[in-house]
């Protein structure tokens, strides 16, 4: 698995840069790493860079992926429906549009972007106000 998960202190966004195929094996390895940062930082903003990746799943698997992701996050006590995910892709990357549709239809906050700046701005606009 080639990916790196970090926390950007400035933007308060958890960032994951993926350099391998997107399949359920990745989901099973990436979810716990992201959850560590969610639990440590209390951030609900997730930026995922999939520009160097491709979806390696059948249509049925893509359709079931939002449920699979929810299950993997739930293993660490994280409700995926509470997180906001911005996905950075290249134009024409196959199957990400369908993944976005089925994810949103499963009550998850998930949006595709073609440039990093727009993705970060969208996430920042969704940040919960601090109590106090």
JSON list of C-alpha atoms in Angstrom, two decimals:
[
{"chain": "A", "resi": 1, "resn": "UNK", "atom": "CA", "xyz": [0.00, 0.00, 0.00]},
{"chain": "A", "resi": 2, "resn": "UNK", "atom": "CA", "xyz": [1.48, 3.29, -1.06]},
{"chain": "A", "resi": 3, "resn": "UNK", "atom": "CA", "xyz": [-0.21, 6.14, 0.74]},
{"chain": "A", "resi": 4, "resn": "UNK", "atom": "CA", "xyz": [0.66, 8.79, 3.30]},
{"chain": "A", "resi": 5, "resn": "UNK", "atom": "CA", "xyz": [-1.73, 10.30, 5.84]},
{"chain": "A", "resi": 6, "resn": "UNK", "atom": "CA", "xyz": [-0.84, 13.56, 7.62]},
{"chain": "A", "resi": 7, "resn": "UNK", "atom": "CA", "xyz": [-2.57, 16.33, 9.54]},
{"chain": "A", "resi": 8, "resn": "UNK", "atom": "CA", "xyz": [-2.21, 19.87, 8.23]},
{"chain": "A", "resi": 9, "resn": "UNK", "atom": "CA", "xyz": [-2.10, 22.09, 11.33]},
{"chain": "A", "resi": 10, "resn": "UNK", "atom": "CA", "xyz": [-2.71, 25.25, 9.30]},
{"chain": "A", "resi": 11, "resn": "UNK", "atom": "CA", "xyz": [-5.89, 24.12, 7.58]},
{"chain": "A", "resi": 12, "resn": "UNK", "atom": "CA", "xyz": [-6.86, 21.57, 10.27]},
{"chain": "A", "resi": 13, "resn": "UNK", "atom": "CA", "xyz": [-7.46, 19.02, 7.51]},
{"chain": "A", "resi": 14, "resn": "UNK", "atom": "CA", "xyz": [-6.44, 15.37, 7.48]},
{"chain": "A", "resi": 15, "resn": "UNK", "atom": "CA", "xyz": [-4.66, 14.75, 4.17]},
{"chain": "A", "resi": 16, "resn": "UNK", "atom": "CA", "xyz": [-4.10, 11.42, 2.43]},
{"chain": "A", "resi": 17, "resn": "UNK", "atom": "CA", "xyz": [-2.04, 11.06, -0.73]},
{"chain": "A", "resi": 18, "resn": "UNK", "atom": "CA", "xyz": [-2.65, 7.74, -2.44]},
{"chain": "A", "resi": 19, "resn": "UNK", "atom": "CA", "xyz": [-0.23, 6.21, -4.96]},
{"chain": "A", "resi": 20, "resn": "UNK", "atom": "CA", "xyz": [-1.78, 2.78, -5.47]},
{"chain": "A", "resi": 21, "resn": "UNK", "atom": "CA", "xyz": [-4.95, 1.33, -6.95]},
{"chain": "A", "resi": 22, "resn": "UNK", "atom": "CA", "xyz": [-8.24, 2.09, -5.23]},
{"chain": "A", "resi": 23, "resn": "UNK", "atom": "CA", "xyz": [-9.76, -1.22, -4.16]},
{"chain": "A", "resi": 24, "resn": "UNK", "atom": "CA", "xyz": [-11.14, -2.71, -0.95]},
{"chain": "A", "resi": 25, "resn": "UNK", "atom": "CA", "xyz": [-7.64, -3.68, 0.16]},
{"chain": "A", "resi": 26, "resn": "UNK", "atom": "CA", "xyz": [-6.76, 0.02, 0.17]},
{"chain": "A", "resi": 27, "resn": "UNK", "atom": "CA", "xyz": [-9.97, 0.83, 2.07]},
{"chain": "A", "resi": 28, "resn": "UNK", "atom": "CA", "xyz": [-9.06, -1.72, 4.75]},
{"chain": "A", "resi": 29, "resn": "UNK", "atom": "CA", "xyz": [-5.57, -0.22, 5.21]},
{"chain": "A", "resi": 30, "resn": "UNK", "atom": "CA", "xyz": [-6.31, 3.48, 4.70]},
{"chain": "A", "resi": 31, "resn": "UNK", "atom": "CA", "xyz": [-9.42, 3.76, 6.90]},
{"chain": "A", "resi": 32, "resn": "UNK", "atom": "CA", "xyz": [-7.65, 2.93, 10.20]},
{"chain": "A", "resi": 33, "resn": "UNK", "atom": "CA", "xyz": [-4.86, 5.41, 9.42]},
{"chain": "A", "resi": 34, "resn": "UNK", "atom": "CA", "xyz": [-7.34, 8.21, 8.73]},
{"chain": "A", "resi": 35, "resn": "UNK", "atom": "CA", "xyz": [-9.32, 7.24, 11.84]},
{"chain": "A", "resi": 36, "resn": "UNK", "atom": "CA", "xyz": [-6.20, 7.66, 14.01]},
{"chain": "A", "resi": 37, "resn": "UNK", "atom": "CA", "xyz": [-6.02, 11.29, 12.93]},
{"chain": "A", "resi": 38, "resn": "UNK", "atom": "CA", "xyz": [-9.79, 11.81, 13.29]},
{"chain": "A", "resi": 39, "resn": "UNK", "atom": "CA", "xyz": [-9.63, 10.54, 16.87]},
{"chain": "A", "resi": 40, "resn": "UNK", "atom": "CA", "xyz": [-6.40, 12.43, 17.73]},
{"chain": "A", "resi": 41, "resn": "UNK", "atom": "CA", "xyz": [-7.31, 15.78, 16.17]},
{"chain": "A", "resi": 42, "resn": "UNK", "atom": "CA", "xyz": [-11.12, 15.74, 16.27]},
{"chain": "A", "resi": 43, "resn": "UNK", "atom": "CA", "xyz": [-11.04, 16.97, 12.65]},
{"chain": "A", "resi": 44, "resn": "UNK", "atom": "CA", "xyz": [-13.91, 15.92, 10.41]},
{"chain": "A", "resi": 45, "resn": "UNK", "atom": "CA", "xyz": [-12.31, 17.30, 7.23]},
{"chain": "A", "resi": 46, "resn": "UNK", "atom": "CA", "xyz": [-10.58, 14.78, 4.96]},
{"chain": "A", "resi": 47, "resn": "UNK", "atom": "CA", "xyz": [-8.66, 15.55, 1.76]},
{"chain": "A", "resi": 48, "resn": "UNK", "atom": "CA", "xyz": [-7.82, 12.53, -0.42]},
{"chain": "A", "resi": 49, "resn": "UNK", "atom": "CA", "xyz": [-5.50, 12.87, -3.42]},
{"chain": "A", "resi": 50, "resn": "UNK", "atom": "CA", "xyz": [-6.31, 10.07, -5.87]},
{"chain": "A", "resi": 51, "resn": "UNK", "atom": "CA", "xyz": [-4.59, 11.59, -8.93]},
{"chain": "A", "resi": 52, "resn": "UNK", "atom": "CA", "xyz": [-2.01, 8.76, -9.02]},
{"chain": "A", "resi": 53, "resn": "UNK", "atom": "CA", "xyz": [-4.59, 6.05, -8.49]},
{"chain": "A", "resi": 54, "resn": "UNK", "atom": "CA", "xyz": [-7.23, 4.21, -10.46]},
{"chain": "A", "resi": 55, "resn": "UNK", "atom": "CA", "xyz": [-10.38, 2.43, -9.36]},
{"chain": "A", "resi": 56, "resn": "UNK", "atom": "CA", "xyz": [-9.83, -1.33, -9.56]},
{"chain": "A", "resi": 57, "resn": "UNK", "atom": "CA", "xyz": [-13.30, -2.61, -8.74]},
{"chain": "A", "resi": 58, "resn": "UNK", "atom": "CA", "xyz": [-16.30, -4.00, -10.55]},
{"chain": "A", "resi": 59, "resn": "UNK", "atom": "CA", "xyz": [-19.42, -1.84, -10.81]},
{"chain": "A", "resi": 60, "resn": "UNK", "atom": "CA", "xyz": [-21.05, -3.91, -8.05]},
{"chain": "A", "resi": 61, "resn": "UNK", "atom": "CA", "xyz": [-18.05, -3.41, -5.75]},
{"chain": "A", "resi": 62, "resn": "UNK", "atom": "CA", "xyz": [-18.08, 0.35, -6.42]},
{"chain": "A", "resi": 63, "resn": "UNK", "atom": "CA", "xyz": [-21.79, 0.38, -5.57]},
{"chain": "A", "resi": 64, "resn": "UNK", "atom": "CA", "xyz": [-21.04, -1.39, -2.26]},
{"chain": "A", "resi": 65, "resn": "UNK", "atom": "CA", "xyz": [-17.96, 0.73, -1.42]},
{"chain": "A", "resi": 66, "resn": "UNK", "atom": "CA", "xyz": [-19.76, 3.40, 0.68]},
{"chain": "A", "resi": 67, "resn": "UNK", "atom": "CA", "xyz": [-21.09, 0.64, 2.96]},
{"chain": "A", "resi": 68, "resn": "UNK", "atom": "CA", "xyz": [-17.63, -0.98, 3.12]},
{"chain": "A", "resi": 69, "resn": "UNK", "atom": "CA", "xyz": [-15.99, 2.34, 4.00]},
{"chain": "A", "resi": 70, "resn": "UNK", "atom": "CA", "xyz": [-18.62, 3.01, 6.69]},
{"chain": "A", "resi": 71, "resn": "UNK", "atom": "CA", "xyz": [-17.95, -0.43, 8.20]},
{"chain": "A", "resi": 72, "resn": "UNK", "atom": "CA", "xyz": [-14.17, 0.10, 8.23]},
{"chain": "A", "resi": 73, "resn": "UNK", "atom": "CA", "xyz": [-14.49, 3.51, 9.91]},
{"chain": "A", "resi": 74, "resn": "UNK", "atom": "CA", "xyz": [-17.02, 2.16, 12.44]},
{"chain": "A", "resi": 75, "resn": "UNK", "atom": "CA", "xyz": [-14.41, -0.37, 13.64]},
{"chain": "A", "resi": 76, "resn": "UNK", "atom": "CA", "xyz": [-12.61, 2.56, 15.30]},
{"chain": "A", "resi": 77, "resn": "UNK", "atom": "CA", "xyz": [-15.76, 4.33, 16.47]},
{"chain": "A", "resi": 78, "resn": "UNK", "atom": "CA", "xyz": [-15.84, 6.89, 13.64]},
{"chain": "A", "resi": 79, "resn": "UNK", "atom": "CA", "xyz": [-19.16, 7.58, 11.89]},
{"chain": "A", "resi": 80, "resn": "UNK", "atom": "CA", "xyz": [-18.31, 8.21, 8.23]},
{"chain": "A", "resi": 81, "resn": "UNK", "atom": "CA", "xyz": [-21.48, 10.33, 7.87]},
{"chain": "A", "resi": 82, "resn": "UNK", "atom": "CA", "xyz": [-19.91, 12.90, 10.21]},
{"chain": "A", "resi": 83, "resn": "UNK", "atom": "CA", "xyz": [-16.86, 13.38, 7.97]},
{"chain": "A", "resi": 84, "resn": "UNK", "atom": "CA", "xyz": [-16.50, 15.64, 4.95]},
{"chain": "A", "resi": 85, "resn": "UNK", "atom": "CA", "xyz": [-14.33, 14.19, 2.18]},
{"chain": "A", "resi": 86, "resn": "UNK", "atom": "CA", "xyz": [-12.86, 16.06, -0.78]},
{"chain": "A", "resi": 87, "resn": "UNK", "atom": "CA", "xyz": [-11.45, 13.76, -3.45]},
{"chain": "A", "resi": 88, "resn": "UNK", "atom": "CA", "xyz": [-8.84, 15.16, -5.85]},
{"chain": "A", "resi": 89, "resn": "UNK", "atom": "CA", "xyz": [-8.73, 13.41, -9.23]},
{"chain": "A", "resi": 90, "resn": "UNK", "atom": "CA", "xyz": [-7.57, 14.08, -12.78]},
{"chain": "A", "resi": 91, "resn": "UNK", "atom": "CA", "xyz": [-10.20, 14.77, -15.45]},
{"chain": "A", "resi": 92, "resn": "UNK", "atom": "CA", "xyz": [-11.28, 11.52, -17.06]},
{"chain": "A", "resi": 93, "resn": "UNK", "atom": "CA", "xyz": [-10.32, 9.22, -14.21]},
{"chain": "A", "resi": 94, "resn": "UNK", "atom": "CA", "xyz": [-12.65, 6.27, -14.69]},
{"chain": "A", "resi": 95, "resn": "UNK", "atom": "CA", "xyz": [-15.37, 5.33, -12.18]},
{"chain": "A", "resi": 96, "resn": "UNK", "atom": "CA", "xyz": [-14.90, 8.17, -9.67]},
{"chain": "A", "resi": 97, "resn": "UNK", "atom": "CA", "xyz": [-18.11, 9.90, -10.84]},
{"chain": "A", "resi": 98, "resn": "UNK", "atom": "CA", "xyz": [-20.13, 6.75, -10.15]},
{"chain": "A", "resi": 99, "resn": "UNK", "atom": "CA", "xyz": [-18.41, 6.36, -6.77]},
{"chain": "A", "resi": 100, "resn": "UNK", "atom": "CA", "xyz": [-19.35, 9.95, -5.90]},
{"chain": "A", "resi": 101, "resn": "UNK", "atom": "CA", "xyz": [-23.00, 9.33, -6.82]},
{"chain": "A", "resi": 102, "resn": "UNK", "atom": "CA", "xyz": [-23.39, 6.17, -4.76]},
{"chain": "A", "resi": 103, "resn": "UNK", "atom": "CA", "xyz": [-21.50, 7.70, -1.82]},
{"chain": "A", "resi": 104, "resn": "UNK", "atom": "CA", "xyz": [-23.70, 10.80, -1.69]},
{"chain": "A", "resi": 105, "resn": "UNK", "atom": "CA", "xyz": [-26.78, 8.56, -2.05]},
{"chain": "A", "resi": 106, "resn": "UNK", "atom": "CA", "xyz": [-25.59, 6.77, 1.10]},
{"chain": "A", "resi": 107, "resn": "UNK", "atom": "CA", "xyz": [-25.78, 10.00, 3.15]},
{"chain": "A", "resi": 108, "resn": "UNK", "atom": "CA", "xyz": [-22.02, 10.61, 3.10]},
{"chain": "A", "resi": 109, "resn": "UNK", "atom": "CA", "xyz": [-20.47, 14.02, 2.40]},
{"chain": "A", "resi": 110, "resn": "UNK", "atom": "CA", "xyz": [-18.13, 13.43, -0.54]},
{"chain": "A", "resi": 111, "resn": "UNK", "atom": "CA", "xyz": [-17.20, 15.64, -3.48]},
{"chain": "A", "resi": 112, "resn": "UNK", "atom": "CA", "xyz": [-14.82, 15.36, -6.44]},
{"chain": "A", "resi": 113, "resn": "UNK", "atom": "CA", "xyz": [-12.39, 18.11, -7.45]},
{"chain": "A", "resi": 114, "resn": "UNK", "atom": "CA", "xyz": [-9.85, 18.63, -10.23]},
{"chain": "A", "resi": 115, "resn": "UNK", "atom": "CA", "xyz": [-7.67, 21.13, -8.36]},
{"chain": "A", "resi": 116, "resn": "UNK", "atom": "CA", "xyz": [-6.36, 21.04, -4.82]},
{"chain": "A", "resi": 117, "resn": "UNK", "atom": "CA", "xyz": [-7.12, 24.66, -3.97]},
{"chain": "A", "resi": 118, "resn": "UNK", "atom": "CA", "xyz": [-10.84, 24.24, -4.69]},
{"chain": "A", "resi": 119, "resn": "UNK", "atom": "CA", "xyz": [-10.97, 21.04, -2.65]},
{"chain": "A", "resi": 120, "resn": "UNK", "atom": "CA", "xyz": [-9.33, 22.70, 0.36]},
{"chain": "A", "resi": 121, "resn": "UNK", "atom": "CA", "xyz": [-11.58, 25.78, 0.11]},
{"chain": "A", "resi": 122, "resn": "UNK", "atom": "CA", "xyz": [-14.66, 23.54, 0.02]},
{"chain": "A", "resi": 123, "resn": "UNK", "atom": "CA", "xyz": [-13.53, 21.64, 3.12]},
{"chain": "A", "resi": 124, "resn": "UNK", "atom": "CA", "xyz": [-12.69, 24.83, 5.03]},
{"chain": "A", "resi": 125, "resn": "UNK", "atom": "CA", "xyz": [-16.16, 26.19, 4.19]},
{"chain": "A", "resi": 126, "resn": "UNK", "atom": "CA", "xyz": [-17.67, 23.13, 5.91]},
{"chain": "A", "resi": 127, "resn": "UNK", "atom": "CA", "xyz": [-15.63, 23.44, 9.11]},
{"chain": "A", "resi": 128, "resn": "UNK", "atom": "CA", "xyz": [-17.71, 23.34, 12.27]},
{"chain": "A", "resi": 129, "resn": "UNK", "atom": "CA", "xyz": [-17.54, 26.59, 14.26]},
{"chain": "A", "resi": 130, "resn": "UNK", "atom": "CA", "xyz": [-15.64, 26.29, 17.52]},
{"chain": "A", "resi": 131, "resn": "UNK", "atom": "CA", "xyz": [-17.75, 26.47, 20.67]},
{"chain": "A", "resi": 132, "resn": "UNK", "atom": "CA", "xyz": [-16.76, 29.12, 23.08]}
]
